[in-house]
mmCIF file of C-alpha atoms in Angstrom:
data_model
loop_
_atom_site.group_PDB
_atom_site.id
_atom_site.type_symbol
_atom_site.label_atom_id
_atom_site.label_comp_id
_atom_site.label_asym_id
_atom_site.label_seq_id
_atom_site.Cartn_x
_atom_site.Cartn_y
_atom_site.Cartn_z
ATOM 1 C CA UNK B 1 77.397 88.469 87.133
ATOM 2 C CA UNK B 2 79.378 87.059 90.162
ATOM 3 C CA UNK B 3 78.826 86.077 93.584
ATOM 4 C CA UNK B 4 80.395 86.852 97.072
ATOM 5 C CA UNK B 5 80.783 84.400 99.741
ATOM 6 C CA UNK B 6 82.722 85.818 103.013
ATOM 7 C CA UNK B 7 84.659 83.730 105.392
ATOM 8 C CA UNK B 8 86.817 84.235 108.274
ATOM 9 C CA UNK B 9 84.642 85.704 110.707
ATOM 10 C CA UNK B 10 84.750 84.807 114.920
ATOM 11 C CA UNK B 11 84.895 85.889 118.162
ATOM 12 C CA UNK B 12 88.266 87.903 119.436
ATOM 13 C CA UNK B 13 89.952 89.566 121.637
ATOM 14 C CA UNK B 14 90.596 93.197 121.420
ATOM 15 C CA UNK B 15 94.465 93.834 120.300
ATOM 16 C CA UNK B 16 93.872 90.794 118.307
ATOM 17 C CA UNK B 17 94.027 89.415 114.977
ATOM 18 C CA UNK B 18 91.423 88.048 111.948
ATOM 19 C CA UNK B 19 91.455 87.418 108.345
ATOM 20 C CA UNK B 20 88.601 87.678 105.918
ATOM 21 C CA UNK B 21 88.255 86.193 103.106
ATOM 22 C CA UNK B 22 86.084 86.874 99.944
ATOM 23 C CA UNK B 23 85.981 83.826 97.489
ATOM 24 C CA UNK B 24 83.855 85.317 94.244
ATOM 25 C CA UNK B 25 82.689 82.823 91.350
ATOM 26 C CA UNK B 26 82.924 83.979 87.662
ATOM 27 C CA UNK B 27 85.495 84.474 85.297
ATOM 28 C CA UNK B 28 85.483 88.158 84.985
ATOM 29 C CA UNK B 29 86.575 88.645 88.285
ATOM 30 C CA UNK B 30 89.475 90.431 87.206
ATOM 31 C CA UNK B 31 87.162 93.055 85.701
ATOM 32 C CA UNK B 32 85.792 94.153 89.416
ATOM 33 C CA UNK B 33 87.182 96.631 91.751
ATOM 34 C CA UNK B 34 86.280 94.528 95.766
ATOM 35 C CA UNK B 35 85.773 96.761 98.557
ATOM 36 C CA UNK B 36 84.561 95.728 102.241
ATOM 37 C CA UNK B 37 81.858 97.014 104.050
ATOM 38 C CA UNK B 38 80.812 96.601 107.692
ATOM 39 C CA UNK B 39 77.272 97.285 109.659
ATOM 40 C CA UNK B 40 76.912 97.489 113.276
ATOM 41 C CA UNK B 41 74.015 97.161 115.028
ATOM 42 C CA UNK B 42 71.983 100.298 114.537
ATOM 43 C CA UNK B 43 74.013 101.541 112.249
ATOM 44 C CA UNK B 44 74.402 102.557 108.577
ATOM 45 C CA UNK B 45 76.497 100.090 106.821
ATOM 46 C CA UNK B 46 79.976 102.068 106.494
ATOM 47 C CA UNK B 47 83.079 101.656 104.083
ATOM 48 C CA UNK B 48 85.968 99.552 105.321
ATOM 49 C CA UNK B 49 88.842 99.487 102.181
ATOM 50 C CA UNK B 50 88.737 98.923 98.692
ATOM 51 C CA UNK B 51 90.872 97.824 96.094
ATOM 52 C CA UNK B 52 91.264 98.462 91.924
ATOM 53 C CA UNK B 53 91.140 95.225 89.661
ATOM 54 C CA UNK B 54 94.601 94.947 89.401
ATOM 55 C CA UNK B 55 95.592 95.209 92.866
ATOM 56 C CA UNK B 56 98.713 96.237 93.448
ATOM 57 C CA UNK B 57 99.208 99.901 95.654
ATOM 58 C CA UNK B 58 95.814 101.208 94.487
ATOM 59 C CA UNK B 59 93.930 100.855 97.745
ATOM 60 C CA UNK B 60 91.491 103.085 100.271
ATOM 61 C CA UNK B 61 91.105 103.131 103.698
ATOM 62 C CA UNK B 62 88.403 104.654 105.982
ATOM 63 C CA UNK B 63 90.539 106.762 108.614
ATOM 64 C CA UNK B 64 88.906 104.179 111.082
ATOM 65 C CA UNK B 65 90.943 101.604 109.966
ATOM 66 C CA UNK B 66 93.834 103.057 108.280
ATOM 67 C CA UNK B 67 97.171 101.430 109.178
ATOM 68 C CA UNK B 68 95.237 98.318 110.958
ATOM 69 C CA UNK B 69 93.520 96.272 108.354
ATOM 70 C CA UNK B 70 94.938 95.610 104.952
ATOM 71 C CA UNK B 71 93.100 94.748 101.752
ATOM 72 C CA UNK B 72 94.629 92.805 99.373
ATOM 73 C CA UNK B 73 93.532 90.254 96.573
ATOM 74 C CA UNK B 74 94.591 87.149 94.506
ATOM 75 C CA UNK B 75 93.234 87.168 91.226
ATOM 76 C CA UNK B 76 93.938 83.779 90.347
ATOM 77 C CA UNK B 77 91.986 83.037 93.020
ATOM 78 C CA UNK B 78 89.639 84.983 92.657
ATOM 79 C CA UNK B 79 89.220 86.047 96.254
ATOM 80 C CA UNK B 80 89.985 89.365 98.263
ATOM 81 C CA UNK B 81 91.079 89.539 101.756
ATOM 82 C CA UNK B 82 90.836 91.881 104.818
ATOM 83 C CA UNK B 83 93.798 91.231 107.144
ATOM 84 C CA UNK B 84 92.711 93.421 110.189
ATOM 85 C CA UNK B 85 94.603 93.778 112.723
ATOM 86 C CA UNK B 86 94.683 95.817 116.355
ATOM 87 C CA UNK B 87 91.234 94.825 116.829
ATOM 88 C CA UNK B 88 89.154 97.080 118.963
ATOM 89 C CA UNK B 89 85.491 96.490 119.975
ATOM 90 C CA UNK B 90 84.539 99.123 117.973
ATOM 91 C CA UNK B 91 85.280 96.846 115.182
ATOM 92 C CA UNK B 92 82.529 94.612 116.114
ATOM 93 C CA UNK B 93 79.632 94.461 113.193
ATOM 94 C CA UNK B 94 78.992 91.861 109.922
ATOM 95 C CA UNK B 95 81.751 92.611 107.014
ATOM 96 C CA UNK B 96 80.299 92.533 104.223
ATOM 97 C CA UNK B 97 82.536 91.916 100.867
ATOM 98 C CA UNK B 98 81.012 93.671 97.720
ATOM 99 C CA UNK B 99 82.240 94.133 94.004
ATOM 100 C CA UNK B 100 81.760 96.549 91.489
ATOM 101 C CA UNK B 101 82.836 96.976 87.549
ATOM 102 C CA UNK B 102 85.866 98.653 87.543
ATOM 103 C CA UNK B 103 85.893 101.261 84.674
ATOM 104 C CA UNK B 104 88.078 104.013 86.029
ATOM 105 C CA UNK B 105 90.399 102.884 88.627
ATOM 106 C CA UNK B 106 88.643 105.358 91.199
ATOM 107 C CA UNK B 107 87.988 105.586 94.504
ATOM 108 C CA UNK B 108 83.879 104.383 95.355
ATOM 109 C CA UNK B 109 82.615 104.509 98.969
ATOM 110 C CA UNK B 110 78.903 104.856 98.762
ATOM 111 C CA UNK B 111 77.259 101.255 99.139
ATOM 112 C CA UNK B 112 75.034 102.076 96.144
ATOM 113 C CA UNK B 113 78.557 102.497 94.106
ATOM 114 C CA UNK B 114 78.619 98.498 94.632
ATOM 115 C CA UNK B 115 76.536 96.426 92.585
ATOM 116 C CA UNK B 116 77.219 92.827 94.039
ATOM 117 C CA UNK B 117 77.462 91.815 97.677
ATOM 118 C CA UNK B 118 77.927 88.887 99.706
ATOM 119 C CA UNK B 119 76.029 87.559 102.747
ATOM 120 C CA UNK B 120 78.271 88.972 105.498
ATOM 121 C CA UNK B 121 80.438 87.706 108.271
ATOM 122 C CA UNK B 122 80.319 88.531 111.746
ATOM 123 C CA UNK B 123 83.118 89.899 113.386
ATOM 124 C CA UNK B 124 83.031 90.006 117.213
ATOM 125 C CA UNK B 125 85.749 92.118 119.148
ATOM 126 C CA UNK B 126 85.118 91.714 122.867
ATOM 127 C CA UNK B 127 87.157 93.994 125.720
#
């Protein structure tokens, strides 16, 4: 079992920069591949970046985001972060921070691949 709690959401301008944060309790969270999610208004909630339980270079990106926002995570700290930068309105919807037991190292996009979420943060891009 763990739980999610997102931070880091706000209001910003487009070009701009904003770091989420994913602080998850329990003490396997070594054991979990983290991904981020987002959901606009309207619209089905879509992949964002993931990352393996150990870290390291083992991450995805959807081509939306690719080479803006970075995922990384601190297991010590048990928390996994979405540095996003070159922010464009389009990146306007609630982030979502969501966890999964990592068996295989592999690459999981589908929501329903996740089996723990948090609440969601809202992340505003305005023009």
């Amino acid at each position: 079992q763990v739980q999610l709690v997102e931070s880091g959401g706000g209001l910003v301008q487009a070009g701009g920069s904003l770091r989420l944060s994913c602080a998850a309790s329990g003490r396997m969270f070594s054991s979990f591949a983290m991904a981020w999610f987002r959901q606009a208004p309207g619209k089905e909630r879509e992949f964002v970046a993931s990352i393996v339980r150990s870290g390291g270079g083992n991450t995805w990106y959807s081509d939306s985001v690719k080479g803006r926002f970075t995922i990384s995570r601190d297991n010590a700290k048990n928390t996994v972060y979405l540095q996003m930068n070159s922010l464009k309105p389009e990146d306007t919807a609630v982030y979502y921070c969501a966890a999964r037991v990592d068996s295989d190292g592999g690459y999981y996009r589908r929501p329903g691949s996740y089996g723990y979420w948090g609440q969601g943060t809202q992340v505003t891009v305005s023009s």
